[in-house]
Amino acid sequence: FVTFFPHLVAGPIMRPTELVPQFEQPRRANANMILFGLTLLTIGLFQKVVIADGLLAPIAEGVFDSPKVPLTLDAWAGVLAFAGQIFCDFAGYSTSAIGIALTLGFAMPDNFRFPYAAVGFSDFWRRWHITLSSWLRDYLYIPLGGNRHGPARTYMALMGTMLLGGLWHGAAWTFVVWGGLHGLYLSVERWLKGRFGGWRPNKAQLFGLALLTFMAINVTWVFFRAKTFAGAGTILGSMVGHAPSGVPLLPGFDLLVAFTVIAAIFFSHWAMRDTTLEAVIQRTSAWVLAPLLGLMAFLVIIEQGRGNAFIYFAF
């Protein structure tokens, strides 16, 4: 067209070769990027294969997939185990993907920033599944009005965003309730901030708020994991001590593993909540990091073959 009808084209005539886009040069990873990427890959696989699948998945399945009513301690162990499982499963996947990309010369943003140390639910969603929460904010919350049209419209935007976020995970009412609870949490938090915005908690109070946030998040995980409302109601009833026909579902060792691993995850998140995984790795001595990574790799290898598919592959 340009060749035969140049008088119809405004501006200088472009040759066909000039119309071809100029692609960037291939990415090249240097030695530091490769080593750091392999470090992230090892940590991610350890989270997924060893912690999520090897330690926590059998405990969560033993509670949520049982037709029997669990005792209170068993119910809490199952819910906490699932909280750790879904974090280590999805964060392990994300960390592995970031590590692989880094070995190829691509730098990808973090998708998790120690979410179980969040103080409040808006802080939780700034730390959990950051790519999804950013998308929900930019393409649902802000178009629905955000916080620009008064409190009532803000609460409606929060509820609508989180309800749709729940449906994004699957066409089931349990996911809708999961999203609705998060919308309710965010709305209540915004109301409390408007009423007590001048309060500045100290370190101990911040820790208490983080623990309260974590416990409230675990309530939502019940609906995320349970297949039916009846199953969720049974677990929640046992968690608050209403289990007249409850039976022990987990051996003592599984109870110990569940509470120990979740305590380790929570306290490690709290200790590192104001930093990044990359910064922690860079500050750690090579004499400590190398044996630790070697142990992680060894545990991944001996656990190989007993793992499950990534939970978020279903969404």
PDB file of C-alpha atoms in Angstrom:
ATOM      1  CA  PHE A   1       0.000   0.000   0.000  1.00  0.00           C
ATOM      2  CA  VAL A   2       2.790   2.431   0.895  1.00  0.00           C
ATOM      3  CA  THR A   3       4.680   1.523  -2.251  1.00  0.00           C
ATOM      4  CA  PHE A   4       1.830   2.056  -4.704  1.00  0.00           C
ATOM      5  CA  PHE A   5      -0.090   4.892  -2.988  1.00  0.00           C
ATOM      6  CA  PRO A   6       2.565   7.060  -1.268  1.00  0.00           C
ATOM      7  CA  HIS A   7       0.492  10.225  -1.723  1.00  0.00           C
ATOM      8  CA  LEU A   8      -2.167   8.853   0.663  1.00  0.00           C
ATOM      9  CA  VAL A   9       0.286   8.382   3.527  1.00  0.00           C
ATOM     10  CA  ALA A  10       1.065  11.329   5.800  1.00  0.00           C
ATOM     11  CA  GLY A  11       4.665  11.796   6.828  1.00  0.00           C
ATOM     12  CA  PRO A  12       7.799  10.098   5.527  1.00  0.00           C
ATOM     13  CA  ILE A  13       7.443   6.851   3.662  1.00  0.00           C
ATOM     14  CA  MET A  14       8.633   3.852   5.635  1.00  0.00           C
ATOM     15  CA  ARG A  15      10.300   0.948   3.924  1.00  0.00           C
ATOM     16  CA  PRO A  16       8.857  -2.499   4.654  1.00  0.00           C
ATOM     17  CA  THR A  17      11.964  -3.426   6.653  1.00  0.00           C
ATOM     18  CA  GLU A  18      11.411  -0.408   8.894  1.00  0.00           C
ATOM     19  CA  LEU A  19       7.948  -1.700   9.816  1.00  0.00           C
ATOM     20  CA  VAL A  20       9.449  -4.760  11.524  1.00  0.00           C
ATOM     21  CA  PRO A  21       9.651  -4.199  15.306  1.00  0.00           C
ATOM     22  CA  GLN A  22      13.077  -4.192  16.838  1.00  0.00           C
ATOM     23  CA  PHE A  23      13.174  -6.847  19.557  1.00  0.00           C
ATOM     24  CA  GLU A  24      15.228  -6.548  22.711  1.00  0.00           C
ATOM     25  CA  GLN A  25      18.483  -8.382  23.048  1.00  0.00           C
ATOM     26  CA  PRO A  26      18.214 -11.833  24.688  1.00  0.00           C
ATOM     27  CA  ARG A  27      18.366 -11.845  28.461  1.00  0.00           C
ATOM     28  CA  ARG A  28      21.559 -13.159  29.979  1.00  0.00           C
ATOM     29  CA  ALA A  29      21.923 -14.215  33.593  1.00  0.00           C
ATOM     30  CA  ASN A  30      25.230 -13.660  35.324  1.00  0.00           C
ATOM     31  CA  ALA A  31      26.729 -16.007  37.902  1.00  0.00           C
ATOM     32  CA  ASN A  32      25.157 -14.203  40.864  1.00  0.00           C
ATOM     33  CA  MET A  33      21.700 -14.329  39.287  1.00  0.00           C
ATOM     34  CA  ILE A  34      22.060 -18.055  38.593  1.00  0.00           C
ATOM     35  CA  LEU A  35      23.208 -18.821  42.140  1.00  0.00           C
ATOM     36  CA  PHE A  36      20.496 -16.683  43.696  1.00  0.00           C
ATOM     37  CA  GLY A  37      17.873 -18.194  41.393  1.00  0.00           C
ATOM     38  CA  LEU A  38      18.905 -21.725  42.361  1.00  0.00           C
ATOM     39  CA  THR A  39      18.732 -20.688  46.018  1.00  0.00           C
ATOM     40  CA  LEU A  40      15.153 -19.466  45.576  1.00  0.00           C
ATOM     41  CA  LEU A  41      14.272 -22.618  43.642  1.00  0.00           C
ATOM     42  CA  THR A  42      15.587 -24.805  46.468  1.00  0.00           C
ATOM     43  CA  ILE A  43      13.647 -22.852  49.092  1.00  0.00           C
ATOM     44  CA  GLY A  44      10.481 -22.977  47.002  1.00  0.00           C
ATOM     45  CA  LEU A  45      10.705 -26.731  46.450  1.00  0.00           C
ATOM     46  CA  PHE A  46      11.394 -27.267  50.140  1.00  0.00           C
ATOM     47  CA  GLN A  47       8.265 -25.280  51.040  1.00  0.00           C
ATOM     48  CA  LYS A  48       6.115 -27.230  48.592  1.00  0.00           C
ATOM     49  CA  VAL A  49       7.477 -30.770  48.707  1.00  0.00           C
ATOM     50  CA  VAL A  50       8.618 -31.094  52.321  1.00  0.00           C
ATOM     51  CA  ILE A  51       6.466 -28.736  54.377  1.00  0.00           C
ATOM     52  CA  ALA A  52       3.220 -28.466  52.410  1.00  0.00           C
ATOM     53  CA  ASP A  53       3.005 -32.023  51.051  1.00  0.00           C
ATOM     54  CA  GLY A  54       5.162 -34.029  53.419  1.00  0.00           C
ATOM     55  CA  LEU A  55       4.271 -32.558  56.805  1.00  0.00           C
ATOM     56  CA  LEU A  56       1.006 -30.606  56.638  1.00  0.00           C
ATOM     57  CA  ALA A  57      -1.171 -32.055  53.866  1.00  0.00           C
ATOM     58  CA  PRO A  58      -1.810 -35.412  55.631  1.00  0.00           C
ATOM     59  CA  ILE A  59      -2.849 -33.585  58.797  1.00  0.00           C
ATOM     60  CA  ALA A  60      -5.273 -31.254  56.994  1.00  0.00           C
ATOM     61  CA  GLU A  61      -6.715 -34.157  55.011  1.00  0.00           C
ATOM     62  CA  GLY A  62      -7.127 -36.224  58.162  1.00  0.00           C
ATOM     63  CA  VAL A  63      -9.434 -33.563  59.611  1.00  0.00           C
ATOM     64  CA  PHE A  64     -11.230 -32.045  56.620  1.00  0.00           C
ATOM     65  CA  ASP A  65     -11.776 -35.288  54.691  1.00  0.00           C
ATOM     66  CA  SER A  66     -13.007 -37.328  57.651  1.00  0.00           C
ATOM     67  CA  PRO A  67     -16.760 -37.935  58.069  1.00  0.00           C
ATOM     68  CA  LYS A  68     -16.295 -37.869  61.855  1.00  0.00           C
ATOM     69  CA  VAL A  69     -16.507 -34.849  64.156  1.00  0.00           C
ATOM     70  CA  PRO A  70     -13.048 -33.834  65.397  1.00  0.00           C
ATOM     71  CA  LEU A  71     -12.170 -32.835  68.917  1.00  0.00           C
ATOM     72  CA  THR A  72     -11.323 -29.167  69.462  1.00  0.00           C
ATOM     73  CA  LEU A  73      -7.571 -29.728  69.427  1.00  0.00           C
ATOM     74  CA  ASP A  74      -7.816 -31.847  66.287  1.00  0.00           C
ATOM     75  CA  ALA A  75      -9.970 -29.243  64.536  1.00  0.00           C
ATOM     76  CA  TRP A  76      -7.506 -26.464  65.273  1.00  0.00           C
ATOM     77  CA  ALA A  77      -4.588 -28.656  64.194  1.00  0.00           C
ATOM     78  CA  GLY A  78      -6.316 -29.419  60.892  1.00  0.00           C
ATOM     79  CA  VAL A  79      -7.172 -25.795  60.170  1.00  0.00           C
ATOM     80  CA  LEU A  80      -3.713 -24.525  61.116  1.00  0.00           C
ATOM     81  CA  ALA A  81      -2.139 -27.297  59.045  1.00  0.00           C
ATOM     82  CA  PHE A  82      -4.154 -26.184  56.031  1.00  0.00           C
ATOM     83  CA  ALA A  83      -3.150 -22.560  56.642  1.00  0.00           C
ATOM     84  CA  GLY A  84       0.482 -23.624  56.526  1.00  0.00           C
ATOM     85  CA  GLN A  85      -0.108 -25.999  53.627  1.00  0.00           C
ATOM     86  CA  ILE A  86      -1.737 -23.451  51.336  1.00  0.00           C
ATOM     87  CA  PHE A  87       0.905 -20.844  52.123  1.00  0.00           C
ATOM     88  CA  CYS A  88       3.872 -23.172  51.585  1.00  0.00           C
ATOM     89  CA  ASP A  89       2.217 -24.665  48.518  1.00  0.00           C
ATOM     90  CA  PHE A  90       1.521 -21.350  46.769  1.00  0.00           C
ATOM     91  CA  ALA A  91       4.509 -19.413  48.100  1.00  0.00           C
ATOM     92  CA  GLY A  92       6.694 -22.394  47.217  1.00  0.00           C
ATOM     93  CA  TYR A  93       5.349 -22.341  43.671  1.00  0.00           C
ATOM     94  CA  SER A  94       5.880 -18.581  43.394  1.00  0.00           C
ATOM     95  CA  THR A  95       9.382 -18.695  44.861  1.00  0.00           C
ATOM     96  CA  SER A  96      10.352 -21.541  42.525  1.00  0.00           C
ATOM     97  CA  ALA A  97       9.015 -19.648  39.503  1.00  0.00           C
ATOM     98  CA  ILE A  98      10.887 -16.480  40.520  1.00  0.00           C
ATOM     99  CA  GLY A  99      14.072 -18.511  40.990  1.00  0.00           C
ATOM    100  CA  ILE A 100      13.784 -20.228  37.595  1.00  0.00           C
ATOM    101  CA  ALA A 101      13.103 -16.887  35.911  1.00  0.00           C
ATOM    102  CA  LEU A 102      16.152 -15.387  37.601  1.00  0.00           C
ATOM    103  CA  THR A 103      18.422 -18.141  36.254  1.00  0.00           C
ATOM    104  CA  LEU A 104      17.198 -17.126  32.783  1.00  0.00           C
ATOM    105  CA  GLY A 105      17.910 -13.449  33.364  1.00  0.00           C
ATOM    106  CA  PHE A 106      14.403 -12.254  34.274  1.00  0.00           C
ATOM    107  CA  ALA A 107      13.597 -10.483  37.551  1.00  0.00           C
ATOM    108  CA  MET A 108      10.026 -11.068  38.748  1.00  0.00           C
ATOM    109  CA  PRO A 109       8.306  -9.306  41.675  1.00  0.00           C
ATOM    110  CA  ASP A 110       7.558 -11.024  44.969  1.00  0.00           C
ATOM    111  CA  ASN A 111       4.137 -12.624  45.291  1.00  0.00           C
ATOM    112  CA  PHE A 112       4.254 -13.119  49.079  1.00  0.00           C
ATOM    113  CA  ARG A 113       5.771 -10.956  51.812  1.00  0.00           C
ATOM    114  CA  PHE A 114       5.390 -12.882  55.080  1.00  0.00           C
ATOM    115  CA  PRO A 115       1.555 -12.583  55.121  1.00  0.00           C
ATOM    116  CA  TYR A 116       0.960 -14.395  58.411  1.00  0.00           C
ATOM    117  CA  ALA A 117       2.625 -11.490  60.233  1.00  0.00           C
ATOM    118  CA  ALA A 118       0.111  -9.028  58.779  1.00  0.00           C
ATOM    119  CA  VAL A 119      -1.372  -6.497  61.185  1.00  0.00           C
ATOM    120  CA  GLY A 120      -4.902  -6.154  59.886  1.00  0.00           C
ATOM    121  CA  PHE A 121      -6.574  -7.457  56.769  1.00  0.00           C
ATOM    122  CA  SER A 122      -5.600  -4.692  54.366  1.00  0.00           C
ATOM    123  CA  ASP A 123      -2.001  -5.437  55.380  1.00  0.00           C
ATOM    124  CA  PHE A 124      -2.674  -9.137  54.771  1.00  0.00           C
ATOM    125  CA  TRP A 125      -3.788  -8.473  51.200  1.00  0.00           C
ATOM    126  CA  ARG A 126      -0.715  -6.350  50.596  1.00  0.00           C
ATOM    127  CA  ARG A 127       1.341  -9.417  51.500  1.00  0.00           C
ATOM    128  CA  TRP A 128      -0.708 -12.381  50.236  1.00  0.00           C
ATOM    129  CA  HIS A 129      -0.929 -13.268  46.503  1.00  0.00           C
ATOM    130  CA  ILE A 130       0.211  -9.761  45.619  1.00  0.00           C
ATOM    131  CA  THR A 131      -0.401 -10.174  41.890  1.00  0.00           C
ATOM    132  CA  LEU A 132      -4.070 -11.102  42.445  1.00  0.00           C
ATOM    133  CA  SER A 133      -4.682  -8.493  45.133  1.00  0.00           C
ATOM    134  CA  SER A 134      -3.187  -5.801  42.882  1.00  0.00           C
ATOM    135  CA  TRP A 135      -5.451  -6.915  40.046  1.00  0.00           C
ATOM    136  CA  LEU A 136      -8.516  -6.890  42.302  1.00  0.00           C
ATOM    137  CA  ARG A 137      -7.627  -3.394  43.486  1.00  0.00           C
ATOM    138  CA  ASP A 138      -6.962  -1.946  40.032  1.00  0.00           C
ATOM    139  CA  TYR A 139      -9.735  -3.624  38.045  1.00  0.00           C
ATOM    140  CA  LEU A 140     -12.513  -4.153  40.593  1.00  0.00           C
ATOM    141  CA  TYR A 141     -12.154  -2.046  43.731  1.00  0.00           C
ATOM    142  CA  ILE A 142     -11.200   1.242  42.045  1.00  0.00           C
ATOM    143  CA  PRO A 143     -13.758   0.938  39.197  1.00  0.00           C
ATOM    144  CA  LEU A 144     -16.444   0.142  41.789  1.00  0.00           C
ATOM    145  CA  GLY A 145     -15.728   3.490  43.416  1.00  0.00           C
ATOM    146  CA  GLY A 146     -12.910   2.697  45.834  1.00  0.00           C
ATOM    147  CA  ASN A 147     -12.787   5.129  48.732  1.00  0.00           C
ATOM    148  CA  ARG A 148     -13.679   8.236  46.702  1.00  0.00           C
ATOM    149  CA  HIS A 149     -17.443   8.362  47.249  1.00  0.00           C
ATOM    150  CA  GLY A 150     -17.990   8.120  50.983  1.00  0.00           C
ATOM    151  CA  PRO A 151     -17.982   5.283  53.531  1.00  0.00           C
ATOM    152  CA  ALA A 152     -21.084   3.446  52.278  1.00  0.00           C
ATOM    153  CA  ARG A 153     -19.787   3.222  48.727  1.00  0.00           C
ATOM    154  CA  THR A 154     -16.386   2.136  50.037  1.00  0.00           C
ATOM    155  CA  TYR A 155     -17.899  -0.724  52.036  1.00  0.00           C
ATOM    156  CA  MET A 156     -19.914  -1.816  48.997  1.00  0.00           C
ATOM    157  CA  ALA A 157     -16.765  -1.725  46.837  1.00  0.00           C
ATOM    158  CA  LEU A 158     -14.853  -3.807  49.375  1.00  0.00           C
ATOM    159  CA  MET A 159     -17.608  -6.406  49.651  1.00  0.00           C
ATOM    160  CA  GLY A 160     -18.133  -6.572  45.903  1.00  0.00           C
ATOM    161  CA  THR A 161     -14.430  -6.921  45.212  1.00  0.00           C
ATOM    162  CA  MET A 162     -13.884  -9.732  47.692  1.00  0.00           C
ATOM    163  CA  LEU A 163     -17.067 -11.594  46.720  1.00  0.00           C
ATOM    164  CA  LEU A 164     -15.895 -11.590  43.111  1.00  0.00           C
ATOM    165  CA  GLY A 165     -12.434 -12.573  44.335  1.00  0.00           C
ATOM    166  CA  GLY A 166     -14.031 -15.570  46.026  1.00  0.00           C
ATOM    167  CA  LEU A 167     -15.850 -16.546  42.819  1.00  0.00           C
ATOM    168  CA  TRP A 168     -12.542 -16.289  40.975  1.00  0.00           C
ATOM    169  CA  HIS A 169     -11.397 -19.334  42.950  1.00  0.00           C
ATOM    170  CA  GLY A 170     -14.387 -21.439  41.912  1.00  0.00           C
ATOM    171  CA  ALA A 171     -18.139 -21.529  41.395  1.00  0.00           C
ATOM    172  CA  ALA A 172     -18.957 -22.724  44.903  1.00  0.00           C
ATOM    173  CA  TRP A 173     -20.794 -20.979  47.723  1.00  0.00           C
ATOM    174  CA  THR A 174     -18.006 -21.847  50.135  1.00  0.00           C
ATOM    175  CA  PHE A 175     -15.643 -19.657  48.084  1.00  0.00           C
ATOM    176  CA  VAL A 176     -18.250 -16.881  48.073  1.00  0.00           C
ATOM    177  CA  VAL A 177     -18.412 -17.024  51.876  1.00  0.00           C
ATOM    178  CA  TRP A 178     -14.619 -17.015  52.041  1.00  0.00           C
ATOM    179  CA  GLY A 179     -14.535 -13.845  49.941  1.00  0.00           C
ATOM    180  CA  GLY A 180     -17.456 -12.331  51.841  1.00  0.00           C
ATOM    181  CA  LEU A 181     -15.686 -12.833  55.162  1.00  0.00           C
ATOM    182  CA  HIS A 182     -12.621 -11.039  53.833  1.00  0.00           C
ATOM    183  CA  GLY A 183     -14.829  -8.228  52.571  1.00  0.00           C
ATOM    184  CA  LEU A 184     -16.463  -7.999  55.992  1.00  0.00           C
ATOM    185  CA  TYR A 185     -13.074  -8.015  57.728  1.00  0.00           C
ATOM    186  CA  LEU A 186     -11.823  -5.203  55.474  1.00  0.00           C
ATOM    187  CA  SER A 187     -14.987  -3.152  56.000  1.00  0.00           C
ATOM    188  CA  VAL A 188     -14.854  -3.494  59.785  1.00  0.00           C
ATOM    189  CA  GLU A 189     -11.160  -2.639  59.775  1.00  0.00           C
ATOM    190  CA  ARG A 190     -11.802   0.524  57.723  1.00  0.00           C
ATOM    191  CA  TRP A 191     -14.589   1.555  60.114  1.00  0.00           C
ATOM    192  CA  LEU A 192     -12.331   0.996  63.141  1.00  0.00           C
ATOM    193  CA  LYS A 193      -9.515   2.990  61.541  1.00  0.00           C
ATOM    194  CA  GLY A 194     -11.915   5.871  60.951  1.00  0.00           C
ATOM    195  CA  ARG A 195     -13.031   5.784  64.582  1.00  0.00           C
ATOM    196  CA  PHE A 196      -9.683   5.095  66.281  1.00  0.00           C
ATOM    197  CA  GLY A 197      -7.270   6.356  63.635  1.00  0.00           C
ATOM    198  CA  GLY A 198      -5.152   8.227  66.162  1.00  0.00           C
ATOM    199  CA  TRP A 199      -4.203   5.106  68.103  1.00  0.00           C
ATOM    200  CA  ARG A 200      -0.531   4.112  67.768  1.00  0.00           C
ATOM    201  CA  PRO A 201       0.015   0.568  69.100  1.00  0.00           C
ATOM    202  CA  ASN A 202       3.313  -0.405  70.670  1.00  0.00           C
ATOM    203  CA  LYS A 203       5.329  -3.496  69.705  1.00  0.00           C
ATOM    204  CA  ALA A 204       3.446  -5.845  72.039  1.00  0.00           C
ATOM    205  CA  GLN A 205       0.085  -4.564  70.811  1.00  0.00           C
ATOM    206  CA  LEU A 206       1.181  -4.963  67.202  1.00  0.00           C
ATOM    207  CA  PHE A 207       2.093  -8.570  67.929  1.00  0.00           C
ATOM    208  CA  GLY A 208      -1.310  -9.131  69.513  1.00  0.00           C
ATOM    209  CA  LEU A 209      -3.040  -7.619  66.472  1.00  0.00           C
ATOM    210  CA  ALA A 210      -0.972  -9.816  64.157  1.00  0.00           C
ATOM    211  CA  LEU A 211      -1.983 -12.897  66.155  1.00  0.00           C
ATOM    212  CA  LEU A 212      -5.640 -11.818  66.077  1.00  0.00           C
ATOM    213  CA  THR A 213      -5.429 -11.261  62.328  1.00  0.00           C
ATOM    214  CA  PHE A 214      -3.899 -14.696  61.846  1.00  0.00           C
ATOM    215  CA  MET A 215      -6.650 -16.374  63.897  1.00  0.00           C
ATOM    216  CA  ALA A 216      -9.357 -14.564  61.915  1.00  0.00           C
ATOM    217  CA  ILE A 217      -7.713 -15.597  58.644  1.00  0.00           C
ATOM    218  CA  ASN A 218      -7.846 -19.204  59.807  1.00  0.00           C
ATOM    219  CA  VAL A 219     -11.626 -18.960  60.153  1.00  0.00           C
ATOM    220  CA  THR A 220     -11.844 -18.053  56.464  1.00  0.00           C
ATOM    221  CA  TRP A 221      -9.609 -20.993  55.514  1.00  0.00           C
ATOM    222  CA  VAL A 222     -12.242 -23.344  56.905  1.00  0.00           C
ATOM    223  CA  PHE A 223     -14.669 -22.316  54.142  1.00  0.00           C
ATOM    224  CA  PHE A 224     -11.899 -22.344  51.550  1.00  0.00           C
ATOM    225  CA  ARG A 225     -10.956 -25.943  52.363  1.00  0.00           C
ATOM    226  CA  ALA A 226     -14.280 -27.508  53.341  1.00  0.00           C
ATOM    227  CA  LYS A 227     -16.273 -29.067  50.520  1.00  0.00           C
ATOM    228  CA  THR A 228     -19.687 -28.259  52.026  1.00  0.00           C
ATOM    229  CA  PHE A 229     -21.251 -25.845  54.480  1.00  0.00           C
ATOM    230  CA  ALA A 230     -22.063 -28.782  56.739  1.00  0.00           C
ATOM    231  CA  GLY A 231     -18.417 -29.759  56.848  1.00  0.00           C
ATOM    232  CA  ALA A 232     -17.363 -26.167  57.537  1.00  0.00           C
ATOM    233  CA  GLY A 233     -19.951 -25.883  60.304  1.00  0.00           C
ATOM    234  CA  THR A 234     -18.667 -29.067  61.913  1.00  0.00           C
ATOM    235  CA  ILE A 235     -15.077 -27.823  61.925  1.00  0.00           C
ATOM    236  CA  LEU A 236     -16.030 -24.364  63.225  1.00  0.00           C
ATOM    237  CA  GLY A 237     -18.197 -25.895  65.952  1.00  0.00           C
ATOM    238  CA  SER A 238     -15.310 -28.058  67.115  1.00  0.00           C
ATOM    239  CA  MET A 239     -12.952 -25.066  67.042  1.00  0.00           C
ATOM    240  CA  VAL A 240     -15.130 -23.200  69.561  1.00  0.00           C
ATOM    241  CA  GLY A 241     -15.498 -26.285  71.763  1.00  0.00           C
ATOM    242  CA  HIS A 242     -18.888 -27.527  70.553  1.00  0.00           C
ATOM    243  CA  ALA A 243     -18.070 -31.133  69.716  1.00  0.00           C
ATOM    244  CA  PRO A 244     -20.326 -33.391  71.836  1.00  0.00           C
ATOM    245  CA  SER A 245     -19.744 -36.348  69.514  1.00  0.00           C
ATOM    246  CA  GLY A 246     -16.145 -35.492  68.751  1.00  0.00           C
ATOM    247  CA  VAL A 247     -13.496 -38.155  68.424  1.00  0.00           C
ATOM    248  CA  PRO A 248      -9.712 -37.874  68.170  1.00  0.00           C
ATOM    249  CA  LEU A 249      -8.729 -37.933  64.517  1.00  0.00           C
ATOM    250  CA  LEU A 250      -5.008 -37.240  64.741  1.00  0.00           C
ATOM    251  CA  PRO A 251      -2.248 -39.042  66.624  1.00  0.00           C
ATOM    252  CA  GLY A 252      -0.261 -37.056  69.141  1.00  0.00           C
ATOM    253  CA  PHE A 253       2.726 -36.769  66.816  1.00  0.00           C
ATOM    254  CA  ASP A 254       0.613 -35.110  64.102  1.00  0.00           C
ATOM    255  CA  LEU A 255      -0.745 -32.621  66.636  1.00  0.00           C
ATOM    256  CA  LEU A 256       2.808 -31.782  67.672  1.00  0.00           C
ATOM    257  CA  VAL A 257       3.913 -31.378  64.049  1.00  0.00           C
ATOM    258  CA  ALA A 258       0.973 -29.125  63.156  1.00  0.00           C
ATOM    259  CA  PHE A 259       1.377 -26.714  66.050  1.00  0.00           C
ATOM    260  CA  THR A 260       5.181 -26.696  65.848  1.00  0.00           C
ATOM    261  CA  VAL A 261       5.355 -26.014  62.118  1.00  0.00           C
ATOM    262  CA  ILE A 262       2.673 -23.311  62.225  1.00  0.00           C
ATOM    263  CA  ALA A 263       4.336 -21.637  65.199  1.00  0.00           C
ATOM    264  CA  ALA A 264       7.627 -21.666  63.279  1.00  0.00           C
ATOM    265  CA  ILE A 265       5.958 -20.116  60.210  1.00  0.00           C
ATOM    266  CA  PHE A 266       4.164 -17.432  62.239  1.00  0.00           C
ATOM    267  CA  PHE A 267       7.188 -16.389  64.277  1.00  0.00           C
ATOM    268  CA  SER A 268       9.501 -16.427  61.259  1.00  0.00           C
ATOM    269  CA  HIS A 269       7.042 -14.180  59.418  1.00  0.00           C
ATOM    270  CA  TRP A 270       6.885 -11.867  62.402  1.00  0.00           C
ATOM    271  CA  ALA A 271      10.675 -11.687  62.632  1.00  0.00           C
ATOM    272  CA  MET A 272      11.011 -10.861  58.924  1.00  0.00           C
ATOM    273  CA  ARG A 273       7.855  -8.836  58.310  1.00  0.00           C
ATOM    274  CA  ASP A 274       9.756  -5.611  57.630  1.00  0.00           C
ATOM    275  CA  THR A 275      12.283  -7.107  55.229  1.00  0.00           C
ATOM    276  CA  THR A 276      12.346  -9.351  52.173  1.00  0.00           C
ATOM    277  CA  LEU A 277      13.458 -12.909  51.569  1.00  0.00           C
ATOM    278  CA  GLU A 278      16.175 -11.636  49.257  1.00  0.00           C
ATOM    279  CA  ALA A 279      17.557  -9.336  51.953  1.00  0.00           C
ATOM    280  CA  VAL A 280      17.559 -12.153  54.513  1.00  0.00           C
ATOM    281  CA  ILE A 281      19.459 -14.440  52.135  1.00  0.00           C
ATOM    282  CA  GLN A 282      22.019 -11.749  51.345  1.00  0.00           C
ATOM    283  CA  ARG A 283      22.637 -11.076  55.057  1.00  0.00           C
ATOM    284  CA  THR A 284      23.071 -14.745  55.909  1.00  0.00           C
ATOM    285  CA  SER A 285      26.620 -16.052  56.071  1.00  0.00           C
ATOM    286  CA  ALA A 286      27.589 -18.476  53.330  1.00  0.00           C
ATOM    287  CA  TRP A 287      28.813 -20.863  56.036  1.00  0.00           C
ATOM    288  CA  VAL A 288      25.250 -21.047  57.363  1.00  0.00           C
ATOM    289  CA  LEU A 289      23.374 -20.767  54.084  1.00  0.00           C
ATOM    290  CA  ALA A 290      25.219 -23.479  52.159  1.00  0.00           C
ATOM    291  CA  PRO A 291      24.629 -26.336  54.666  1.00  0.00           C
ATOM    292  CA  LEU A 292      21.025 -25.198  55.143  1.00  0.00           C
ATOM    293  CA  LEU A 293      20.341 -25.263  51.407  1.00  0.00           C
ATOM    294  CA  GLY A 294      22.070 -28.618  51.153  1.00  0.00           C
ATOM    295  CA  LEU A 295      19.806 -30.022  53.855  1.00  0.00           C
ATOM    296  CA  MET A 296      16.734 -28.595  52.118  1.00  0.00           C
ATOM    297  CA  ALA A 297      17.779 -30.145  48.804  1.00  0.00           C
ATOM    298  CA  PHE A 298      18.410 -33.497  50.494  1.00  0.00           C
ATOM    299  CA  LEU A 299      14.955 -33.467  52.123  1.00  0.00           C
ATOM    300  CA  VAL A 300      13.327 -32.547  48.807  1.00  0.00           C
ATOM    301  CA  ILE A 301      15.049 -35.511  47.134  1.00  0.00           C
ATOM    302  CA  ILE A 302      14.062 -38.089  49.763  1.00  0.00           C
ATOM    303  CA  GLU A 303      10.486 -36.765  49.784  1.00  0.00           C
ATOM    304  CA  GLN A 304      10.265 -36.907  45.974  1.00  0.00           C
ATOM    305  CA  GLY A 305       7.380 -38.932  44.568  1.00  0.00           C
ATOM    306  CA  ARG A 306       5.013 -38.460  47.487  1.00  0.00           C
ATOM    307  CA  GLY A 307       3.963 -34.886  46.660  1.00  0.00           C
ATOM    308  CA  ASN A 308       0.677 -33.545  45.325  1.00  0.00           C
ATOM    309  CA  ALA A 309      -0.154 -31.096  42.565  1.00  0.00           C
ATOM    310  CA  PHE A 310      -0.037 -27.416  43.451  1.00  0.00           C
ATOM    311  CA  ILE A 311      -3.296 -26.372  45.109  1.00  0.00           C
ATOM    312  CA  TYR A 312      -3.649 -23.244  42.979  1.00  0.00           C
ATOM    313  CA  PHE A 313      -3.423 -25.271  39.760  1.00  0.00           C
ATOM    314  CA  ALA A 314      -7.157 -25.891  40.327  1.00  0.00           C
ATOM    315  CA  PHE A 315      -7.996 -22.184  40.084  1.00  0.00           C
TER     316      PHE A 315
END
